[in-house]
Amino acid sequence: MLQIRSLSKTYANGVQALKDVDLDIPRGMFGLLGPNGAGKSTLMRTIATLQEPDGGSIVLDGLDLLADKTAARRTLGYLPQEFGVYPKVSAEDMLNHFAVLKGVTARGERKELVQALLQQVNLWQVRKRKLGTFSGGMRQRFGIAQALIGKPSLIIVDEPTAGLDPAERNRFLNLLAEIGEDTVVILSTHIVEDVTDLCPRMAIIASGQVRLSGEPREAIRALDGRVWKKTVDKAELAGYEQAHTVLSTRLVAGQPVIHVLGDAAPDAGFVPVPADLEDVYFGELRKTAPVAAIAGA
Ligand code: ADP
């Protein structure tokens, strides 16, 4: 269990990226969902001991990560948002190099480890290829292999699916799900489906604050019976957005289909729809918007 308490961070330019963040993260996949600028990377880098918070604590199974960074780094694996590699080095050589850096000094042990990891992330066939020739998905899987060196009990993955095509994304998420069973894996993302498909627990973060944390299923259940759908004209859209809590707008065959939150149907054209995680997410983000200003306009 990873316990985060009162974590805060204000950058030198005055941006308050984390405001008193409290989170309990058990073993398994944990989705950290939030829009760009929410503070996800700041949180991920702080947990990875790569930057200092202004205050607060992070404890993993009794180990104070901020107080003992050397021990912390031994137990964690990190896949950053931008994972730089030497383009002219082969996957196998690079992984071998990372293993040396992480202290796997015995040559035989290291060879076995590198082989096992390349097989686990399904890059064994292409191990001799230069990393510069890898697709985005292959590079992310290589990043996971690197993060798994040393059998970490905490794995931090920051926005891993952003540039991936659907097939690569699936392969990558399946890989994460496999390693997520007896490890704490934190997946930060702004893509709702990444969490829906994969994470038994989650938190929504916006403007540096945790808005909601728990099980996606329960958050969805809390909205049941309160989400309404209607196909509207483009010209009507602004009016609906002013008068109602519009959760989402999707274009279906060129026409906007809106989801609205409310205890009753806003008008005759609305039909009830089962809530989903996207409704939960946009509902929480709406709460942070200046609703009063809209109502008074
Ligand atoms: P996310 O990963 O959710 O997009 P970030 O943690 O990257 O969010 O950023 C949170 C806020 O902090 C943003 O407003 C961002 O502009 C700001 N920020 C991030 N890094 C720095 C930095 N090094 N210096 C100043 N502001 C920063």
Tab-separated table of C-alpha atoms and ligand atoms in Angstrom:
chain	number	residue	atom	x	y	z
A	1	MET	CA	0.000	0.000	0.000
A	2	LEU	CA	1.256	3.435	-0.963
A	3	GLN	CA	0.083	6.205	1.349
A	4	ILE	CA	0.344	9.825	0.279
A	5	ARG	CA	-0.451	12.483	2.857
A	6	SER	CA	-0.793	16.274	2.522
A	7	LEU	CA	1.520	16.398	-0.466
A	8	SER	CA	1.950	19.914	-1.802
A	9	LYS	CA	4.079	21.649	-4.404
A	10	THR	CA	4.223	25.215	-5.664
A	11	TYR	CA	6.638	25.938	-8.515
A	12	ALA	CA	8.889	29.012	-8.512
A	13	ASN	CA	6.536	30.714	-10.990
A	14	GLY	CA	3.695	30.505	-8.441
A	15	VAL	CA	1.801	27.579	-10.024
A	16	GLN	CA	0.369	25.406	-7.256
A	17	ALA	CA	0.695	21.994	-8.894
A	18	LEU	CA	-0.273	19.865	-5.851
A	19	LYS	CA	-2.625	21.035	-3.104
A	20	ASP	CA	-2.700	18.826	-0.032
A	21	VAL	CA	-2.952	15.571	-1.927
A	22	ASP	CA	-4.047	12.523	0.132
A	23	LEU	CA	-4.228	9.138	-1.594
A	24	ASP	CA	-4.228	5.477	-0.554
A	25	ILE	CA	-3.046	3.263	-3.385
A	26	PRO	CA	-3.270	-0.518	-2.875
A	27	ARG	CA	-1.619	-3.247	-4.927
A	28	GLY	CA	-2.898	-3.622	-8.461
A	29	MET	CA	-3.501	-1.128	-11.220
A	30	PHE	CA	-4.390	2.351	-10.037
A	31	GLY	CA	-5.519	4.930	-12.585
A	32	LEU	CA	-4.675	8.574	-12.005
A	33	LEU	CA	-6.945	10.442	-14.348
A	34	GLY	CA	-6.839	14.167	-15.033
A	35	PRO	CA	-6.677	16.758	-17.804
A	36	ASN	CA	-3.428	18.312	-19.008
A	37	GLY	CA	-1.963	20.539	-16.341
A	38	ALA	CA	-3.781	18.723	-13.499
A	39	GLY	CA	-0.555	17.904	-11.678
A	40	LYS	CA	-0.200	14.236	-12.675
A	41	SER	CA	3.422	14.429	-13.799
A	42	THR	CA	4.371	16.491	-10.767
A	43	LEU	CA	2.843	13.797	-8.556
A	44	MET	CA	4.481	10.965	-10.518
A	45	ARG	CA	7.923	12.600	-10.442
A	46	THR	CA	7.569	13.319	-6.730
A	47	ILE	CA	6.677	9.694	-5.954
A	48	ALA	CA	9.611	8.619	-8.137
A	49	THR	CA	11.839	10.794	-5.865
A	50	LEU	CA	12.932	12.890	-8.850
A	51	GLN	CA	11.667	16.128	-7.381
A	52	GLU	CA	10.994	17.457	-3.888
A	53	PRO	CA	7.549	18.436	-2.636
A	54	ASP	CA	7.150	21.462	-0.364
A	55	GLY	CA	5.474	19.295	2.250
A	56	GLY	CA	3.782	15.991	2.909
A	57	SER	CA	4.771	12.332	3.045
A	58	ILE	CA	4.855	9.271	0.792
A	59	VAL	CA	5.084	5.876	2.496
A	60	LEU	CA	5.273	2.514	0.712
A	61	ASP	CA	4.636	-0.513	2.950
A	62	GLY	CA	6.170	1.357	5.887
A	63	LEU	CA	9.122	2.784	3.936
A	64	ASP	CA	9.247	6.596	3.910
A	65	LEU	CA	10.190	7.238	0.267
A	66	LEU	CA	11.080	10.892	0.743
A	67	ALA	CA	13.281	10.266	3.790
A	68	ASP	CA	15.231	7.370	2.284
A	69	LYS	CA	15.621	8.042	-1.432
A	70	THR	CA	18.259	5.374	-1.993
A	71	ALA	CA	15.996	2.667	-0.597
A	72	ALA	CA	13.050	4.195	-2.464
A	73	ARG	CA	14.845	4.030	-5.812
A	74	ARG	CA	15.705	0.394	-5.206
A	75	THR	CA	12.016	-0.496	-4.878
A	76	LEU	CA	10.553	1.544	-7.695
A	77	GLY	CA	10.401	1.441	-11.455
A	78	TYR	CA	9.521	4.515	-13.479
A	79	LEU	CA	8.430	4.997	-17.064
A	80	PRO	CA	8.452	8.756	-17.686
A	81	GLN	CA	6.253	10.586	-20.161
A	82	GLU	CA	9.177	11.224	-22.477
A	83	PHE	CA	11.344	8.158	-22.409
A	84	GLY	CA	14.609	9.053	-24.137
A	85	VAL	CA	16.804	6.287	-25.539
A	86	TYR	CA	19.988	6.183	-27.538
A	87	PRO	CA	18.646	5.593	-31.053
A	88	LYS	CA	21.730	3.754	-32.323
A	89	VAL	CA	21.904	1.222	-29.494
A	90	SER	CA	20.095	-2.123	-29.705
A	91	ALA	CA	17.290	-2.957	-27.279
A	92	GLU	CA	19.351	-5.756	-25.780
A	93	ASP	CA	22.478	-3.654	-25.207
A	94	MET	CA	20.507	-0.760	-23.778
A	95	LEU	CA	18.605	-2.979	-21.347
A	96	ASN	CA	21.857	-4.603	-20.318
A	97	HIS	CA	23.239	-1.139	-19.650
A	98	PHE	CA	20.203	-0.164	-17.531
A	99	ALA	CA	20.621	-3.398	-15.557
A	100	VAL	CA	24.240	-2.465	-14.787
A	101	LEU	CA	23.089	0.976	-13.626
A	102	LYS	CA	20.498	-0.635	-11.355
A	103	GLY	CA	23.191	-2.727	-9.721
A	104	VAL	CA	22.756	-6.116	-11.396
A	105	THR	CA	26.508	-6.674	-11.555
A	106	ALA	CA	26.792	-10.455	-11.967
A	107	ARG	CA	27.101	-11.074	-15.704
A	108	GLY	CA	25.248	-14.383	-15.831
A	109	GLU	CA	22.377	-13.134	-13.732
A	110	ARG	CA	22.158	-10.012	-15.858
A	111	LYS	CA	22.044	-11.959	-19.106
A	112	GLU	CA	19.183	-14.087	-17.809
A	113	LEU	CA	17.337	-11.048	-16.538
A	114	VAL	CA	17.659	-9.156	-19.832
A	115	GLN	CA	16.466	-12.199	-21.753
A	116	ALA	CA	13.479	-12.733	-19.439
A	117	LEU	CA	12.448	-9.089	-19.619
A	118	LEU	CA	12.722	-8.911	-23.417
A	119	GLN	CA	10.517	-11.983	-23.627
A	120	GLN	CA	8.031	-10.621	-21.118
A	121	VAL	CA	7.491	-7.396	-23.089
A	122	ASN	CA	7.496	-9.299	-26.354
A	123	LEU	CA	10.619	-7.679	-27.827
A	124	TRP	CA	12.826	-10.765	-27.912
A	125	GLN	CA	12.571	-11.141	-31.687
A	126	VAL	CA	13.707	-7.546	-32.228
A	127	ARG	CA	16.331	-7.371	-29.477
A	128	LYS	CA	19.179	-6.696	-31.943
A	129	ARG	CA	17.381	-3.826	-33.609
A	130	LYS	CA	18.391	-0.244	-32.904
A	131	LEU	CA	15.973	1.565	-30.603
A	132	GLY	CA	15.734	4.407	-33.117
A	133	THR	CA	13.871	2.060	-35.483
A	134	PHE	CA	11.234	1.119	-32.878
A	135	SER	CA	7.597	2.244	-33.142
A	136	GLY	CA	6.065	4.224	-30.288
A	137	GLY	CA	4.465	1.106	-28.838
A	138	MET	CA	7.697	-0.882	-28.982
A	139	ARG	CA	9.523	1.963	-27.276
A	140	GLN	CA	6.935	2.060	-24.486
A	141	ARG	CA	7.225	-1.708	-24.011
A	142	PHE	CA	10.976	-1.305	-23.855
A	143	GLY	CA	10.373	1.382	-21.221
A	144	ILE	CA	8.383	-1.119	-19.176
A	145	ALA	CA	11.170	-3.728	-19.436
A	146	GLN	CA	13.570	-1.120	-18.101
A	147	ALA	CA	11.175	-0.187	-15.277
A	148	LEU	CA	10.859	-3.847	-14.226
A	149	ILE	CA	14.590	-4.350	-13.547
A	150	GLY	CA	15.100	-5.140	-9.874
A	151	LYS	CA	11.538	-6.420	-9.309
A	152	PRO	CA	10.121	-3.113	-8.074
A	153	SER	CA	7.174	-3.167	-5.667
A	154	LEU	CA	6.025	0.185	-7.057
A	155	ILE	CA	5.797	1.000	-10.756
A	156	ILE	CA	4.989	4.477	-12.024
A	157	VAL	CA	3.841	4.911	-15.598
A	158	ASP	CA	3.225	8.465	-16.801
A	159	GLU	CA	0.883	8.956	-19.787
A	160	PRO	CA	2.078	5.854	-21.612
A	161	THR	CA	-0.566	5.510	-24.317
A	162	ALA	CA	-0.672	9.078	-25.625
A	163	GLY	CA	0.996	8.466	-29.007
A	164	LEU	CA	0.004	4.834	-29.562
A	165	ASP	CA	-2.312	3.424	-32.200
A	166	PRO	CA	-5.175	1.220	-30.912
A	167	ALA	CA	-3.409	-2.119	-31.452
A	168	GLU	CA	-0.216	-0.936	-29.772
A	169	ARG	CA	-2.220	0.586	-26.957
A	170	ASN	CA	-3.996	-2.733	-26.315
A	171	ARG	CA	-0.764	-4.665	-26.281
A	172	PHE	CA	0.764	-2.164	-23.894
A	173	LEU	CA	-2.219	-2.135	-21.514
A	174	ASN	CA	-2.358	-5.940	-21.429
A	175	LEU	CA	1.282	-5.998	-20.472
A	176	LEU	CA	0.636	-3.554	-17.640
A	177	ALA	CA	-2.326	-5.600	-16.417
A	178	GLU	CA	-0.119	-8.685	-16.165
A	179	ILE	CA	2.488	-7.012	-14.003
A	180	GLY	CA	-0.125	-5.149	-11.990
A	181	GLU	CA	-1.316	-8.085	-9.961
A	182	ASP	CA	1.056	-8.100	-7.021
A	183	THR	CA	2.707	-4.721	-7.469
A	184	VAL	CA	1.472	-1.174	-6.948
A	185	VAL	CA	1.179	0.182	-10.482
A	186	ILE	CA	0.177	3.815	-10.925
A	187	LEU	CA	-0.936	4.685	-14.423
A	188	SER	CA	-1.332	8.388	-15.062
A	189	THR	CA	-3.437	9.275	-18.070
A	190	HIS	CA	-5.871	11.784	-19.522
A	191	ILE	CA	-7.564	8.976	-21.476
A	192	VAL	CA	-10.676	7.717	-19.682
A	193	GLU	CA	-10.725	4.335	-21.469
A	194	ASP	CA	-7.258	3.477	-20.165
A	195	VAL	CA	-8.753	3.496	-16.669
A	196	THR	CA	-12.078	1.883	-17.624
A	197	ASP	CA	-10.343	-1.038	-19.280
A	198	LEU	CA	-7.698	-1.662	-16.705
A	199	CYS	CA	-7.959	-0.158	-13.245
A	200	PRO	CA	-9.972	-1.572	-10.331
A	201	ARG	CA	-9.194	1.625	-8.423
A	202	MET	CA	-8.650	5.197	-9.491
A	203	ALA	CA	-8.475	8.857	-8.599
A	204	ILE	CA	-9.463	11.944	-10.533
A	205	ILE	CA	-7.139	14.896	-10.123
A	206	ALA	CA	-7.709	18.442	-11.380
A	207	SER	CA	-5.936	21.712	-10.589
A	208	GLY	CA	-3.638	19.880	-8.192
A	209	GLN	CA	-6.465	18.456	-6.070
A	210	VAL	CA	-7.896	14.980	-5.729
A	211	ARG	CA	-11.548	15.271	-6.720
A	212	LEU	CA	-12.549	11.673	-6.260
A	213	SER	CA	-10.864	8.417	-5.409
A	214	GLY	CA	-12.160	4.890	-5.182
A	215	GLU	CA	-13.566	2.218	-7.463
A	216	PRO	CA	-14.708	3.291	-10.939
A	217	ARG	CA	-17.708	0.951	-10.596
A	218	GLU	CA	-18.933	2.740	-7.494
A	219	ALA	CA	-18.418	6.189	-8.946
A	220	ILE	CA	-20.451	5.097	-11.972
A	221	ARG	CA	-23.181	3.615	-9.788
A	222	ALA	CA	-23.476	6.943	-7.954
A	223	LEU	CA	-24.568	8.571	-11.219
A	224	ASP	CA	-27.020	5.874	-12.265
A	225	GLY	CA	-30.400	7.228	-13.289
A	226	ARG	CA	-29.040	10.775	-13.535
A	227	VAL	CA	-27.492	10.784	-17.011
A	228	TRP	CA	-29.656	11.811	-19.976
A	229	LYS	CA	-28.900	11.775	-23.662
A	230	LYS	CA	-30.216	13.783	-26.582
A	231	THR	CA	-29.281	14.475	-30.177
A	232	VAL	CA	-29.461	18.230	-30.642
A	233	ASP	CA	-28.875	20.800	-33.374
A	234	LYS	CA	-25.524	22.518	-33.407
A	235	ALA	CA	-27.295	25.858	-32.974
A	236	GLU	CA	-28.956	24.654	-29.745
A	237	LEU	CA	-25.737	23.452	-28.170
A	238	ALA	CA	-24.710	26.683	-26.443
A	239	GLY	CA	-28.188	27.047	-24.921
A	240	TYR	CA	-28.081	23.551	-23.431
A	241	GLU	CA	-24.602	24.158	-22.102
A	242	GLN	CA	-25.805	27.277	-20.300
A	243	ALA	CA	-28.969	25.794	-18.870
A	244	HIS	CA	-27.780	22.302	-17.910
A	245	THR	CA	-24.802	20.344	-16.673
A	246	VAL	CA	-23.606	19.017	-20.025
A	247	LEU	CA	-21.135	16.198	-19.306
A	248	SER	CA	-20.034	15.489	-22.836
A	249	THR	CA	-20.720	16.291	-26.440
A	250	ARG	CA	-19.993	13.818	-29.188
A	251	LEU	CA	-20.563	14.219	-32.884
A	252	VAL	CA	-22.465	11.253	-34.280
A	253	ALA	CA	-22.807	11.456	-38.058
A	254	GLY	CA	-22.185	15.193	-37.835
A	255	GLN	CA	-24.815	15.877	-35.162
A	256	PRO	CA	-24.025	16.639	-31.519
A	257	VAL	CA	-25.167	14.024	-29.004
A	258	ILE	CA	-25.037	15.414	-25.494
A	259	HIS	CA	-25.003	13.789	-22.068
A	260	VAL	CA	-26.614	15.885	-19.354
A	261	LEU	CA	-26.532	15.306	-15.599
A	262	GLY	CA	-29.784	15.834	-13.714
A	263	ASP	CA	-32.334	14.252	-11.406
A	264	ALA	CA	-34.979	14.396	-14.135
A	265	ALA	CA	-34.999	14.608	-17.929
A	266	PRO	CA	-34.299	18.241	-18.880
A	267	ASP	CA	-36.964	18.090	-21.592
A	268	ALA	CA	-39.026	15.625	-23.615
A	269	GLY	CA	-36.291	14.750	-26.102
A	270	PHE	CA	-33.934	13.260	-23.527
A	271	VAL	CA	-33.652	9.527	-22.849
A	272	PRO	CA	-31.944	7.969	-19.835
A	273	VAL	CA	-28.596	6.271	-20.497
A	274	PRO	CA	-26.440	4.101	-18.233
A	275	ALA	CA	-23.665	6.212	-16.718
A	276	ASP	CA	-20.079	5.460	-17.675
A	277	LEU	CA	-16.694	6.560	-16.426
A	278	GLU	CA	-16.554	9.401	-18.908
A	279	ASP	CA	-19.716	10.832	-17.324
A	280	VAL	CA	-18.075	10.527	-13.896
A	281	TYR	CA	-14.919	12.213	-15.148
A	282	PHE	CA	-16.530	15.119	-16.956
A	283	GLY	CA	-18.983	15.541	-14.076
A	284	GLU	CA	-16.087	15.998	-11.666
A	285	LEU	CA	-14.294	18.404	-14.002
A	286	ARG	CA	-17.485	20.422	-14.409
A	287	LYS	CA	-17.580	20.910	-10.652
A	288	THR	CA	-14.271	22.733	-10.883
A	289	ALA	CA	-15.536	25.075	-13.617
A	290	PRO	CA	-16.900	28.483	-12.628
A	291	VAL	CA	-20.530	27.334	-12.716
A	292	ALA	CA	-21.756	30.410	-10.844
A	293	ALA	CA	-20.407	32.672	-13.553
A	294	ILE	CA	-22.206	30.668	-16.236
A	295	ALA	CA	-25.487	30.718	-14.290
A	296	GLY	CA	-25.260	34.461	-13.786
A	297	ALA	CA	-24.398	35.238	-17.418
B	1	ADP	P1	-0.060	17.041	-15.932
B	1	ADP	O1	1.003	15.998	-15.901
B	1	ADP	O2	-1.347	16.608	-15.290
B	1	ADP	O3	-0.277	17.613	-17.294
B	1	ADP	P2	1.912	18.738	-14.601
B	1	ADP	O4	2.270	18.151	-13.292
B	1	ADP	O5	2.843	18.556	-15.739
B	1	ADP	O6	0.432	18.266	-15.002
B	1	ADP	O7	1.689	20.307	-14.400
B	1	ADP	C1	0.877	20.858	-13.376
B	1	ADP	C2	1.004	22.375	-13.413
B	1	ADP	O8	2.319	22.750	-13.024
B	1	ADP	C3	0.791	22.966	-14.796
B	1	ADP	O9	0.146	24.216	-14.629
B	1	ADP	C4	2.183	23.145	-15.322
B	1	ADP	O10	2.247	24.211	-16.241
B	1	ADP	C5	2.948	23.467	-14.060
B	1	ADP	N1	4.357	23.009	-14.110
B	1	ADP	C6	4.797	21.756	-14.337
B	1	ADP	N2	6.143	21.682	-14.267
B	1	ADP	C7	6.566	22.936	-13.981
B	1	ADP	C8	7.861	23.536	-13.769
B	1	ADP	N3	8.978	22.809	-13.835
B	1	ADP	N4	7.902	24.862	-13.503
B	1	ADP	C9	6.775	25.606	-13.444
B	1	ADP	N5	5.541	25.112	-13.617
B	1	ADP	C10	5.425	23.796	-13.883
